[in-house]
Tab-separated table of C-alpha atoms in Angstrom:
chain	number	residue	atom	x	y	z
A	260	MET	CA	30.033	-14.657	13.804
A	261	THR	CA	30.602	-17.213	10.132
A	262	HIS	CA	33.733	-18.955	9.888
A	263	ASN	CA	34.280	-21.676	6.253
A	264	ASN	CA	36.739	-22.848	5.048
A	265	GLU	CA	37.005	-25.060	1.145
A	266	GLN	CA	35.674	-28.482	3.049
A	267	PHE	CA	33.553	-27.384	5.824
A	268	LYS	CA	30.659	-25.228	6.043
A	269	PHE	CA	28.706	-23.525	8.464
A	270	VAL	CA	24.749	-23.827	7.156
A	271	SER	CA	22.020	-22.464	9.166
A	272	LYS	CA	21.423	-22.681	13.087
A	273	ALA	CA	17.106	-22.608	14.826
A	274	LEU	CA	15.721	-23.219	17.883
A	275	LEU	CA	16.009	-26.126	19.406
A	276	PRO	CA	13.416	-26.969	22.598
A	277	THR	CA	14.407	-29.891	24.200
A	278	ARG	CA	13.651	-31.697	27.433
A	279	PHE	CA	16.149	-30.534	28.510
A	280	GLY	CA	16.090	-26.923	27.918
A	281	MET	CA	16.152	-24.486	25.075
A	282	PHE	CA	18.908	-25.063	22.909
A	283	THR	CA	20.531	-23.396	19.393
A	284	ILE	CA	20.917	-26.142	16.719
A	285	HIS	CA	23.840	-25.245	14.213
A	286	GLY	CA	24.196	-27.204	11.027
A	287	PHE	CA	27.484	-27.613	9.397
A	288	LEU	CA	28.540	-29.708	6.099
A	289	ASP	CA	31.263	-31.653	5.041
A	290	GLN	CA	31.564	-29.981	1.220
A	291	GLU	CA	34.204	-33.651	0.490
A	292	THR	CA	32.308	-36.298	2.038
A	293	ASN	CA	28.934	-34.910	1.868
A	294	GLN	CA	28.124	-35.614	6.097
A	295	GLU	CA	26.081	-32.952	7.792
A	296	HIS	CA	27.196	-32.332	11.637
A	297	VAL	CA	25.289	-30.331	14.328
A	298	ALA	CA	26.317	-27.641	17.119
A	299	LEU	CA	23.440	-27.892	20.679
A	300	SER	CA	24.899	-24.449	21.989
A	301	TYR	CA	23.273	-23.452	25.576
A	302	GLY	CA	22.967	-20.465	27.033
A	303	HIS	CA	25.756	-17.436	26.736
A	304	TRP	CA	29.789	-17.037	27.009
A	305	GLN	CA	32.294	-14.572	26.859
A	306	LYS	CA	34.953	-14.931	23.959
A	307	ASN	CA	37.937	-15.859	26.448
A	308	ASP	CA	35.393	-17.880	28.735
A	309	ALA	CA	35.790	-21.914	29.106
A	310	VAL	CA	32.863	-23.337	27.931
A	311	PRO	CA	31.625	-26.742	28.380
A	312	LEU	CA	32.426	-29.346	25.782
A	313	ARG	CA	30.781	-32.531	25.197
A	314	ILE	CA	32.158	-34.170	21.340
A	315	HIS	CA	29.787	-36.587	21.180
A	316	SER	CA	29.696	-39.225	17.578
A	317	GLU	CA	26.677	-40.562	16.278
A	318	CYS	CA	25.199	-43.660	17.540
A	319	LEU	CA	22.113	-44.918	16.617
A	320	THR	CA	21.505	-47.688	18.838
A	321	GLY	CA	22.299	-46.153	21.871
A	322	ASP	CA	21.255	-42.278	21.131
A	323	ALA	CA	18.022	-42.851	19.718
A	324	LEU	CA	16.778	-46.718	20.131
A	325	PHE	CA	18.144	-47.076	23.906
A	326	SER	CA	20.587	-49.635	23.492
A	327	THR	CA	22.487	-51.011	26.555
A	328	ARG	CA	25.591	-52.781	24.289
A	329	CYS	CA	27.153	-49.026	24.406
A	330	ASP	CA	27.127	-46.015	27.285
A	331	CYS	CA	26.725	-43.488	24.426
A	332	GLY	CA	22.651	-42.989	24.741
A	333	PHE	CA	23.608	-42.342	28.161
A	334	GLN	CA	26.741	-40.032	28.009
A	335	LEU	CA	24.290	-37.716	25.704
A	336	GLU	CA	21.666	-37.831	27.615
A	337	LYS	CA	24.027	-36.576	30.700
A	338	ALA	CA	26.124	-34.190	28.583
A	339	LEU	CA	22.958	-32.282	27.747
A	340	GLN	CA	21.749	-32.268	31.294
A	341	ASN	CA	25.006	-30.850	32.387
A	342	ILE	CA	25.348	-28.263	30.397
A	343	VAL	CA	22.107	-27.372	31.499
A	344	GLU	CA	22.986	-27.399	35.304
A	345	TYR	CA	26.268	-25.466	34.300
A	346	GLY	CA	23.887	-22.362	32.020
A	347	CYS	CA	26.235	-22.925	29.389
A	348	GLY	CA	27.885	-25.322	27.163
A	349	VAL	CA	27.664	-26.702	23.902
A	350	LEU	CA	27.569	-30.728	22.633
A	351	LEU	CA	29.123	-31.412	18.565
A	352	TYR	CA	27.310	-34.210	17.417
A	353	LEU	CA	29.526	-35.706	14.171
A	354	ARG	CA	28.133	-38.223	11.944
A	355	GLN	CA	30.961	-40.503	12.437
A	356	GLU	CA	28.858	-43.949	13.390
A	357	GLY	CA	30.501	-46.853	14.946
A	358	ARG	CA	33.590	-44.962	15.231
A	359	GLY	CA	33.839	-44.112	11.881
A	360	ILE	CA	32.589	-47.943	10.225
A	361	GLY	CA	29.067	-46.852	9.342
A	362	LEU	CA	26.300	-48.536	10.555
A	363	ILE	CA	25.902	-51.722	8.959
A	364	ASN	CA	29.420	-52.572	9.830
A	365	LYS	CA	28.747	-51.898	13.061
A	366	ILE	CA	25.729	-54.436	13.152
A	367	LYS	CA	28.464	-56.769	11.505
A	368	ALA	CA	31.134	-56.308	14.003
A	369	TYR	CA	27.799	-56.492	16.838
A	370	GLN	CA	27.840	-60.333	15.649
A	371	LEU	CA	31.133	-60.678	15.742
A	372	GLN	CA	31.263	-59.701	19.285
A	373	ASP	CA	27.825	-61.580	20.028
A	374	ASP	CA	30.351	-64.666	18.853
A	375	GLY	CA	33.296	-63.610	21.685
A	376	LEU	CA	35.429	-60.568	20.114
A	377	ASP	CA	35.727	-57.539	21.913
A	378	THR	CA	34.594	-54.273	20.027
A	379	VAL	CA	38.494	-53.813	19.031
A	380	GLU	CA	38.933	-57.401	17.486
A	381	ALA	CA	35.303	-56.890	15.817
A	382	ASN	CA	36.511	-54.134	14.059
A	383	GLU	CA	39.699	-54.820	12.843
A	384	HIS	CA	38.298	-58.614	11.853
A	385	LEU	CA	36.370	-56.358	9.701
A	386	GLY	CA	39.848	-54.980	8.035
A	387	PHE	CA	39.078	-51.739	9.505
A	388	ASP	CA	41.404	-50.084	12.384
A	389	ALA	CA	40.194	-49.544	15.783
A	390	ASP	CA	39.037	-45.719	15.576
A	391	LEU	CA	38.587	-44.371	12.485
A	392	ARG	CA	36.803	-41.010	13.821
A	393	ASN	CA	37.750	-37.755	12.485
A	394	TYR	CA	37.458	-34.328	14.273
A	395	ASP	CA	38.646	-32.076	12.007
A	396	ILE	CA	35.127	-29.967	11.630
A	397	CYS	CA	35.149	-29.358	15.283
A	398	LYS	CA	37.458	-26.469	14.014
A	399	ILE	CA	35.137	-24.527	12.401
A	400	MET	CA	32.275	-25.806	14.715
A	401	LEU	CA	34.271	-23.991	17.753
A	402	ALA	CA	35.303	-20.874	15.724
A	403	THR	CA	31.478	-20.049	14.487
A	404	LEU	CA	30.681	-20.491	18.195
A	405	ASP	CA	33.720	-18.107	18.821
A	406	ILE	CA	35.041	-20.802	21.750
A	407	LYS	CA	38.818	-20.842	22.188
A	408	VAL	CA	38.732	-22.286	25.492
A	409	VAL	CA	37.088	-25.271	26.504
A	410	GLU	CA	36.267	-27.876	29.592
A	411	ILE	CA	35.515	-30.932	27.636
A	412	MET	CA	32.970	-33.881	29.097
A	413	THR	CA	34.768	-36.945	27.991
A	414	ASN	CA	36.366	-40.080	29.000
A	415	ASN	CA	39.022	-40.197	25.698
A	416	PRO	CA	42.395	-38.215	25.749
A	417	LYS	CA	42.245	-38.640	22.217
A	418	LYS	CA	39.473	-35.700	21.703
A	419	VAL	CA	41.752	-33.975	24.046
A	420	SER	CA	45.064	-33.938	21.809
A	421	ALA	CA	42.847	-33.282	19.012
A	422	LEU	CA	41.582	-30.246	20.127
A	423	GLU	CA	44.666	-28.758	21.292
A	424	ALA	CA	45.870	-29.381	18.096
A	425	MET	CA	43.836	-27.394	16.221
A	426	GLY	CA	44.847	-24.593	18.611
A	427	ILE	CA	41.706	-24.875	21.144
A	428	LYS	CA	42.750	-24.608	24.949
A	429	VAL	CA	41.179	-27.368	26.869
A	430	SER	CA	41.421	-26.480	30.851
A	431	ALA	CA	40.240	-29.127	32.096
A	432	ARG	CA	38.611	-32.940	31.471
A	433	GLN	CA	35.597	-33.710	32.983
A	434	PRO	CA	34.821	-37.622	32.861
A	435	ILE	CA	31.583	-38.189	31.529
A	436	ASP	CA	32.086	-42.558	32.962
A	437	HIS	CA	28.181	-42.728	32.516
A	438	GLY	CA	25.490	-45.343	31.948
A	439	VAL	CA	27.182	-49.003	33.078
A	440	THR	CA	25.114	-51.896	32.714
A	441	ASP	CA	25.604	-55.315	32.710
A	442	ASP	CA	25.458	-55.161	28.718
A	443	ASN	CA	28.048	-53.132	28.805
A	444	LYS	CA	30.460	-53.715	31.084
A	445	GLN	CA	32.912	-55.388	28.823
A	446	TYR	CA	32.775	-52.818	26.219
A	447	LEU	CA	33.934	-50.141	28.550
A	448	ARG	CA	36.805	-52.510	29.308
A	449	THR	CA	37.505	-52.675	26.366
A	450	LYS	CA	38.168	-49.173	25.115
A	451	THR	CA	39.936	-48.912	29.072
A	452	ASP	CA	42.258	-51.361	28.006
A	453	LYS	CA	43.401	-51.192	24.179
A	454	LEU	CA	41.809	-47.796	23.450
A	455	GLY	CA	43.015	-45.812	26.362
A	456	HIS	CA	39.790	-44.430	28.003
A	457	LYS	CA	39.932	-42.760	31.598
A	458	PHE	CA	37.658	-44.820	33.266
A	459	ASP	CA	36.783	-45.658	37.354
A	460	LEU	CA	37.329	-49.395	36.586
A	461	ASP	CA	35.814	-49.888	39.613
A	462	LYS	CA	31.984	-49.241	38.670
A	463	LEU	CA	32.848	-52.357	36.168
A	464	LYS	CA	33.533	-54.174	39.145
């Protein structure tokens, strides 16, 4: 089934073998920004099943370059592992680097963090809000995959609210507090204290 609107468009899909298992990759285009986003689906589900879901915002440094100053790469890997273990599920990979400020600005923010600011203060020092991400495209992505009910893997309650606002039922929120390192403990504390993320703070001691 294909669902498009004037801004968001489903483009194509193909098999994607990974070291976790065989996924299908679905390509989507935001025609206003020309940004390309993908969904990775695994297994099968019925129309009203609660489908395991991870909404993951792009993090080149964590996802591809193995940075340990955030937990993004660890969460991406754990989410894909979980989906395969569950037997089905979807990961929506959204191209909004650095909570929406872009890669170069994220590097500038990293420099400010090296000088003593936290991740929120660094974004604000550069003139940005703490989090500029937008989840509107998720509605078309999930509709294309015939998903109406999800069990979301996230520590961020804002993702739950965004899904519910677009008419997606969230039957459960599963924490994905995975990948604590000495390099990212302060970053995770800041996300918990200032951005409202739900995280087991005992893991940060």
